[in-house]
PDB file of C-alpha atoms in Angstrom:
ATOM      1  CA  MET A   1     -59.347  36.643  56.735  1.00 58.00           C
ATOM      2  CA  SER A   2     -59.432  33.226  58.719  1.00 60.00           C
ATOM      3  CA  THR A   3     -60.063  29.971  57.288  1.00 58.00           C
ATOM      4  CA  ASN A   4     -63.511  29.877  58.812  1.00 52.00           C
ATOM      5  CA  SER A   5     -64.492  33.224  57.418  1.00 44.00           C
ATOM      6  CA  LYS A   6     -63.164  32.031  53.990  1.00 41.00           C
ATOM      7  CA  ILE A   7     -65.283  28.866  54.162  1.00 43.00           C
ATOM      8  CA  VAL A   8     -68.357  30.727  55.239  1.00 35.00           C
ATOM      9  CA  PHE A   9     -67.934  33.448  52.573  1.00 36.00           C
ATOM     10  CA  PHE A  10     -67.415  30.686  49.692  1.00 36.00           C
ATOM     11  CA  SER A  11     -70.487  28.759  51.118  1.00 37.00           C
ATOM     12  CA  VAL A  12     -72.418  32.061  50.735  1.00 33.00           C
ATOM     13  CA  ILE A  13     -71.345  32.915  47.244  1.00 35.00           C
ATOM     14  CA  ILE A  14     -72.167  29.077  46.191  1.00 36.00           C
ATOM     15  CA  THR A  15     -75.693  29.372  47.737  1.00 34.00           C
ATOM     16  CA  VAL A  16     -76.585  32.631  46.093  1.00 32.00           C
ATOM     17  CA  SER A  17     -75.408  31.333  42.636  1.00 35.00           C
ATOM     18  CA  ILE A  18     -77.300  28.260  43.081  1.00 35.00           C
ATOM     19  CA  LEU A  19     -80.447  29.928  44.071  1.00 35.00           C
ATOM     20  CA  GLY A  20     -80.121  32.580  41.688  1.00 36.00           C
ATOM     21  CA  LYS A  21     -80.089  30.316  38.702  1.00 34.00           C
ATOM     22  CA  SER A  22     -82.777  28.054  40.071  1.00 36.00           C
ATOM     23  CA  CYS A  23     -85.072  31.328  40.407  1.00 40.00           C
ATOM     24  CA  ASN A  24     -84.421  32.204  36.801  1.00 39.00           C
ATOM     25  CA  GLN A  25     -85.168  28.895  35.184  1.00 40.00           C
ATOM     26  CA  ASP A  26     -88.537  27.302  34.790  1.00 56.00           C
ATOM     27  CA  ASP A  27     -87.754  23.537  34.408  1.00 64.00           C
ATOM     28  CA  THR A  28     -91.364  22.685  34.349  1.00 72.00           C
ATOM     29  CA  ASP A  29     -92.177  24.745  30.858  1.00 87.00           C
ATOM     30  CA  VAL A  30     -91.337  21.968  28.403  1.00 95.00           C
ATOM     31  CA  ILE A  31     -93.365  23.396  25.721  1.00 97.00           C
ATOM     32  CA  PRO A  32     -91.351  25.819  23.438  1.00 96.00           C
ATOM     33  CA  ASP A  33     -92.525  29.506  23.360  1.00 96.00           C
ATOM     34  CA  VAL A  34     -94.511  30.326  20.444  1.00 96.00           C
ATOM     35  CA  TYR A  35     -96.022  33.650  19.580  1.00 96.00           C
ATOM     36  CA  VAL A  36     -99.307  34.332  21.320  1.00 98.00           C
ATOM     37  CA  ASP A  37    -100.882  37.663  21.348  1.00 97.00           C
ATOM     38  CA  PHE A  38    -104.748  38.111  21.161  1.00 97.00           C
ATOM     39  CA  THR A  39    -107.555  39.952  22.706  1.00 98.00           C
ATOM     40  CA  ILE A  40    -111.075  38.730  23.816  1.00 97.00           C
ATOM     41  CA  ASP A  41    -114.107  40.940  24.256  1.00 98.00           C
ATOM     42  CA  LEU A  42    -115.782  39.480  27.096  1.00 98.00           C
ATOM     43  CA  GLN A  43    -119.013  41.130  26.265  1.00 97.00           C
ATOM     44  CA  ASP A  44    -118.815  39.539  22.785  1.00 97.00           C
ATOM     45  CA  PRO A  45    -121.686  36.698  23.020  1.00 97.00           C
ATOM     46  CA  GLU A  46    -119.090  34.116  21.744  1.00 96.00           C
ATOM     47  CA  PHE A  47    -117.039  34.724  24.906  1.00 97.00           C
ATOM     48  CA  SER A  48    -119.484  36.254  27.521  1.00 96.00           C
ATOM     49  CA  GLY A  49    -119.761  32.610  29.301  1.00 96.00           C
ATOM     50  CA  LEU A  50    -116.095  33.238  30.517  1.00 98.00           C
ATOM     51  CA  MET A  51    -117.547  35.928  32.927  1.00 96.00           C
ATOM     52  CA  VAL A  52    -118.709  33.038  35.059  1.00 96.00           C
ATOM     53  CA  MET A  53    -116.032  31.842  37.532  1.00 96.00           C
ATOM     54  CA  GLY A  54    -115.121  28.100  36.988  1.00 96.00           C
ATOM     55  CA  SER A  55    -116.129  28.598  33.187  1.00 97.00           C
ATOM     56  CA  PHE A  56    -113.702  27.727  30.278  1.00 97.00           C
ATOM     57  CA  ASP A  57    -113.373  28.065  26.551  1.00 97.00           C
ATOM     58  CA  THR A  58    -110.853  27.090  24.004  1.00 96.00           C
ATOM     59  CA  ILE A  59    -109.347  29.258  21.234  1.00 96.00           C
ATOM     60  CA  ASP A  60    -107.326  28.227  18.174  1.00 95.00           C
ATOM     61  CA  ALA A  61    -106.061  29.746  14.979  1.00 94.00           C
ATOM     62  CA  ASN A  62    -109.510  29.484  13.398  1.00 94.00           C
ATOM     63  CA  THR A  63    -111.321  31.474  16.295  1.00 94.00           C
ATOM     64  CA  ARG A  64    -112.104  34.883  14.763  1.00 92.00           C
ATOM     65  CA  ASN A  65    -109.591  34.363  12.055  1.00 89.00           C
ATOM     66  CA  TRP A  66    -106.807  35.414  14.629  1.00 93.00           C
ATOM     67  CA  GLY A  67    -104.342  32.874  12.887  1.00 93.00           C
ATOM     68  CA  GLU A  68    -101.145  31.475  14.613  1.00 94.00           C
ATOM     69  CA  ARG A  69    -101.146  34.102  17.285  1.00 95.00           C
ATOM     70  CA  ALA A  70    -104.100  32.446  18.882  1.00 95.00           C
ATOM     71  CA  GLY A  71    -102.966  28.708  18.067  1.00 95.00           C
ATOM     72  CA  GLY A  72    -100.673  27.939  20.756  1.00 96.00           C
ATOM     73  CA  TYR A  73     -97.788  25.161  20.127  1.00 96.00           C
ATOM     74  CA  ASN A  74     -98.225  23.451  17.048  1.00 95.00           C
ATOM     75  CA  GLY A  75    -101.768  24.876  16.439  1.00 95.00           C
ATOM     76  CA  ASN A  76    -103.318  22.805  19.509  1.00 96.00           C
ATOM     77  CA  GLY A  77    -105.039  26.039  20.800  1.00 96.00           C
ATOM     78  CA  ILE A  78    -105.484  27.621  23.940  1.00 98.00           C
ATOM     79  CA  ILE A  79    -107.708  27.059  27.081  1.00 98.00           C
ATOM     80  CA  ILE A  80    -108.973  30.241  28.867  1.00 98.00           C
ATOM     81  CA  TYR A  81    -110.323  29.493  32.394  1.00 98.00           C
ATOM     82  CA  THR A  82    -111.953  31.791  34.751  1.00 98.00           C
ATOM     83  CA  GLY A  83    -110.703  31.426  38.232  1.00 95.00           C
ATOM     84  CA  PRO A  84    -111.630  32.991  41.680  1.00 92.00           C
ATOM     85  CA  ASP A  85    -108.648  35.398  41.251  1.00 92.00           C
ATOM     86  CA  GLY A  86    -108.871  36.247  37.405  1.00 96.00           C
ATOM     87  CA  PHE A  87    -108.301  34.599  34.143  1.00 98.00           C
ATOM     88  CA  PHE A  88    -105.757  31.886  33.121  1.00 98.00           C
ATOM     89  CA  ALA A  89    -104.539  30.874  29.671  1.00 98.00           C
ATOM     90  CA  TYR A  90    -102.984  27.541  29.141  1.00 98.00           C
ATOM     91  CA  ASP A  91    -101.419  25.749  26.131  1.00 98.00           C
ATOM     92  CA  ARG A  92    -103.462  22.754  24.966  1.00 97.00           C
ATOM     93  CA  THR A  93    -100.276  20.637  24.242  1.00 97.00           C
ATOM     94  CA  CYS A  94     -99.674  17.836  26.646  1.00 96.00           C
ATOM     95  CA  PRO A  95     -96.275  18.403  28.240  1.00 97.00           C
ATOM     96  CA  PHE A  96     -95.601  14.784  29.505  1.00 95.00           C
ATOM     97  CA  ASP A  97     -96.081  13.402  25.587  1.00 94.00           C
ATOM     98  CA  TYR A  98     -93.777  16.462  24.295  1.00 95.00           C
ATOM     99  CA  ALA A  99     -90.966  16.048  26.932  1.00 94.00           C
ATOM    100  CA  VAL A 100     -90.564  12.189  26.716  1.00 91.00           C
ATOM    101  CA  ASN A 101     -91.822  11.204  23.153  1.00 90.00           C
ATOM    102  CA  ASN A 102     -91.594  14.430  21.326  1.00 90.00           C
ATOM    103  CA  LEU A 103     -95.207  14.214  20.447  1.00 92.00           C
ATOM    104  CA  SER A 104     -97.582  17.122  20.234  1.00 94.00           C
ATOM    105  CA  ILE A 105    -100.971  15.713  21.557  1.00 94.00           C
ATOM    106  CA  ARG A 106    -103.859  17.999  22.025  1.00 93.00           C
ATOM    107  CA  VAL A 107    -105.444  17.818  25.466  1.00 94.00           C
ATOM    108  CA  GLY A 108    -109.480  17.851  25.605  1.00 91.00           C
ATOM    109  CA  VAL A 109    -111.339  19.749  28.655  1.00 92.00           C
ATOM    110  CA  ASP A 110    -113.637  17.774  30.799  1.00 88.00           C
ATOM    111  CA  PHE A 111    -115.350  19.473  33.854  1.00 85.00           C
ATOM    112  CA  GLY A 112    -112.642  21.755  34.989  1.00 91.00           C
ATOM    113  CA  GLU A 113    -110.025  19.476  33.717  1.00 96.00           C
ATOM    114  CA  ALA A 114    -107.589  19.259  30.572  1.00 97.00           C
ATOM    115  CA  VAL A 115    -107.264  15.432  29.783  1.00 96.00           C
ATOM    116  CA  CYS A 116    -104.725  14.173  27.352  1.00 95.00           C
ATOM    117  CA  PRO A 117    -106.112  11.398  25.401  1.00 95.00           C
ATOM    118  CA  LEU A 118    -102.725   9.525  25.020  1.00 94.00           C
ATOM    119  CA  CYS A 119    -101.118   9.433  28.429  1.00 94.00           C
ATOM    120  CA  GLY A 120    -104.362   9.994  30.483  1.00 94.00           C
ATOM    121  CA  THR A 121    -102.854  12.856  32.488  1.00 95.00           C
ATOM    122  CA  ARG A 122    -105.602  15.044  34.158  1.00 96.00           C
ATOM    123  CA  TYR A 123    -104.499  18.717  34.594  1.00 97.00           C
ATOM    124  CA  ALA A 124    -106.446  20.852  37.202  1.00 97.00           C
ATOM    125  CA  LEU A 125    -107.363  24.085  35.413  1.00 97.00           C
ATOM    126  CA  ALA A 126    -108.324  25.848  38.789  1.00 95.00           C
ATOM    127  CA  ALA A 127    -104.809  24.994  40.094  1.00 95.00           C
ATOM    128  CA  PHE A 128    -102.398  26.662  37.501  1.00 95.00           C
ATOM    129  CA  ALA A 129    -102.973  23.418  35.242  1.00 97.00           C
ATOM    130  CA  VAL A 130    -100.612  21.213  37.487  1.00 97.00           C
ATOM    131  CA  PRO A 131    -101.322  17.461  36.822  1.00 97.00           C
ATOM    132  CA  VAL A 132    -103.527  15.798  39.412  1.00 96.00           C
ATOM    133  CA  SER A 133    -103.710  12.101  37.947  1.00 95.00           C
ATOM    134  CA  GLY A 134    -101.852  10.209  35.478  1.00 93.00           C
ATOM    135  CA  THR A 135     -98.124  10.872  34.813  1.00 88.00           C
ATOM    136  CA  LYS A 136     -97.919  13.907  37.278  1.00 84.00           C
ATOM    137  CA  SER A 137     -94.692  15.299  35.704  1.00 87.00           C
ATOM    138  CA  TYR A 138     -95.293  18.925  34.098  1.00 95.00           C
ATOM    139  CA  PRO A 139     -97.992  21.468  34.266  1.00 97.00           C
ATOM    140  CA  LEU A 140     -99.728  22.771  31.136  1.00 97.00           C
ATOM    141  CA  LYS A 141     -97.718  25.685  29.688  1.00 98.00           C
ATOM    142  CA  ASN A 142     -99.179  29.070  30.792  1.00 97.00           C
ATOM    143  CA  TYR A 143     -99.641  32.358  29.062  1.00 98.00           C
ATOM    144  CA  ASN A 144    -100.077  35.522  30.500  1.00 98.00           C
ATOM    145  CA  THR A 145    -103.464  37.277  30.932  1.00 98.00           C
ATOM    146  CA  THR A 146    -104.401  40.939  31.530  1.00 98.00           C
ATOM    147  CA  LEU A 147    -108.013  42.209  31.902  1.00 98.00           C
ATOM    148  CA  GLU A 148    -108.421  45.593  30.743  1.00 97.00           C
ATOM    149  CA  GLU A 149    -111.474  47.996  31.372  1.00 97.00           C
ATOM    150  CA  ASP A 150    -113.258  44.891  32.804  1.00 95.00           C
ATOM    151  CA  ARG A 151    -113.974  43.996  29.392  1.00 97.00           C
ATOM    152  CA  TYR A 152    -111.079  42.908  27.234  1.00 98.00           C
ATOM    153  CA  LEU A 153    -109.006  39.996  27.988  1.00 98.00           C
ATOM    154  CA  ARG A 154    -105.582  40.124  26.594  1.00 98.00           C
ATOM    155  CA  VAL A 155    -103.762  36.666  26.250  1.00 98.00           C
ATOM    156  CA  TRP A 156     -99.989  36.846  25.343  1.00 98.00           C
ATOM    157  CA  ASN A 157     -96.570  35.633  25.872  1.00 94.00           C
ATOM    158  CA  LYS A 158     -92.989  36.972  26.086  1.00 81.00           C
ATOM    159  CA  LYS A 159     -92.017  35.917  22.373  1.00 64.00           C
TER     160      LYS A 159
END
């Protein structure tokens, strides 16, 4: 094998290794994983508002006595948002305050944005909860959602 071929081969191996590592790591998810697994009946009057695009609701451990499985990180709760392409679930813990100060600050919700009362960061719920003002460092932690039978919305994570 010629010297140039060895350099090209080595470069390809390094590039593939770096790309493979970066694809498997989610550096923006600073909030630790906690067990989340609950199902919302969208025909239940308590949650029927979620059938309207652009609407949201907040869930926590006290909702329907679901306990910790609906509490999100440190019991701060979960935001359910109805977008044009489906449902999204976000943890209500501010990732900036957690990453920088190790604080668990519960974000509020205001006109389609989650807002941290401490650092002032605003997260766009319609855009995967990315920060749109303030620190602009990390998006809110996302949880998986699955709609079953056009009625039951399951919110869960991999833990």
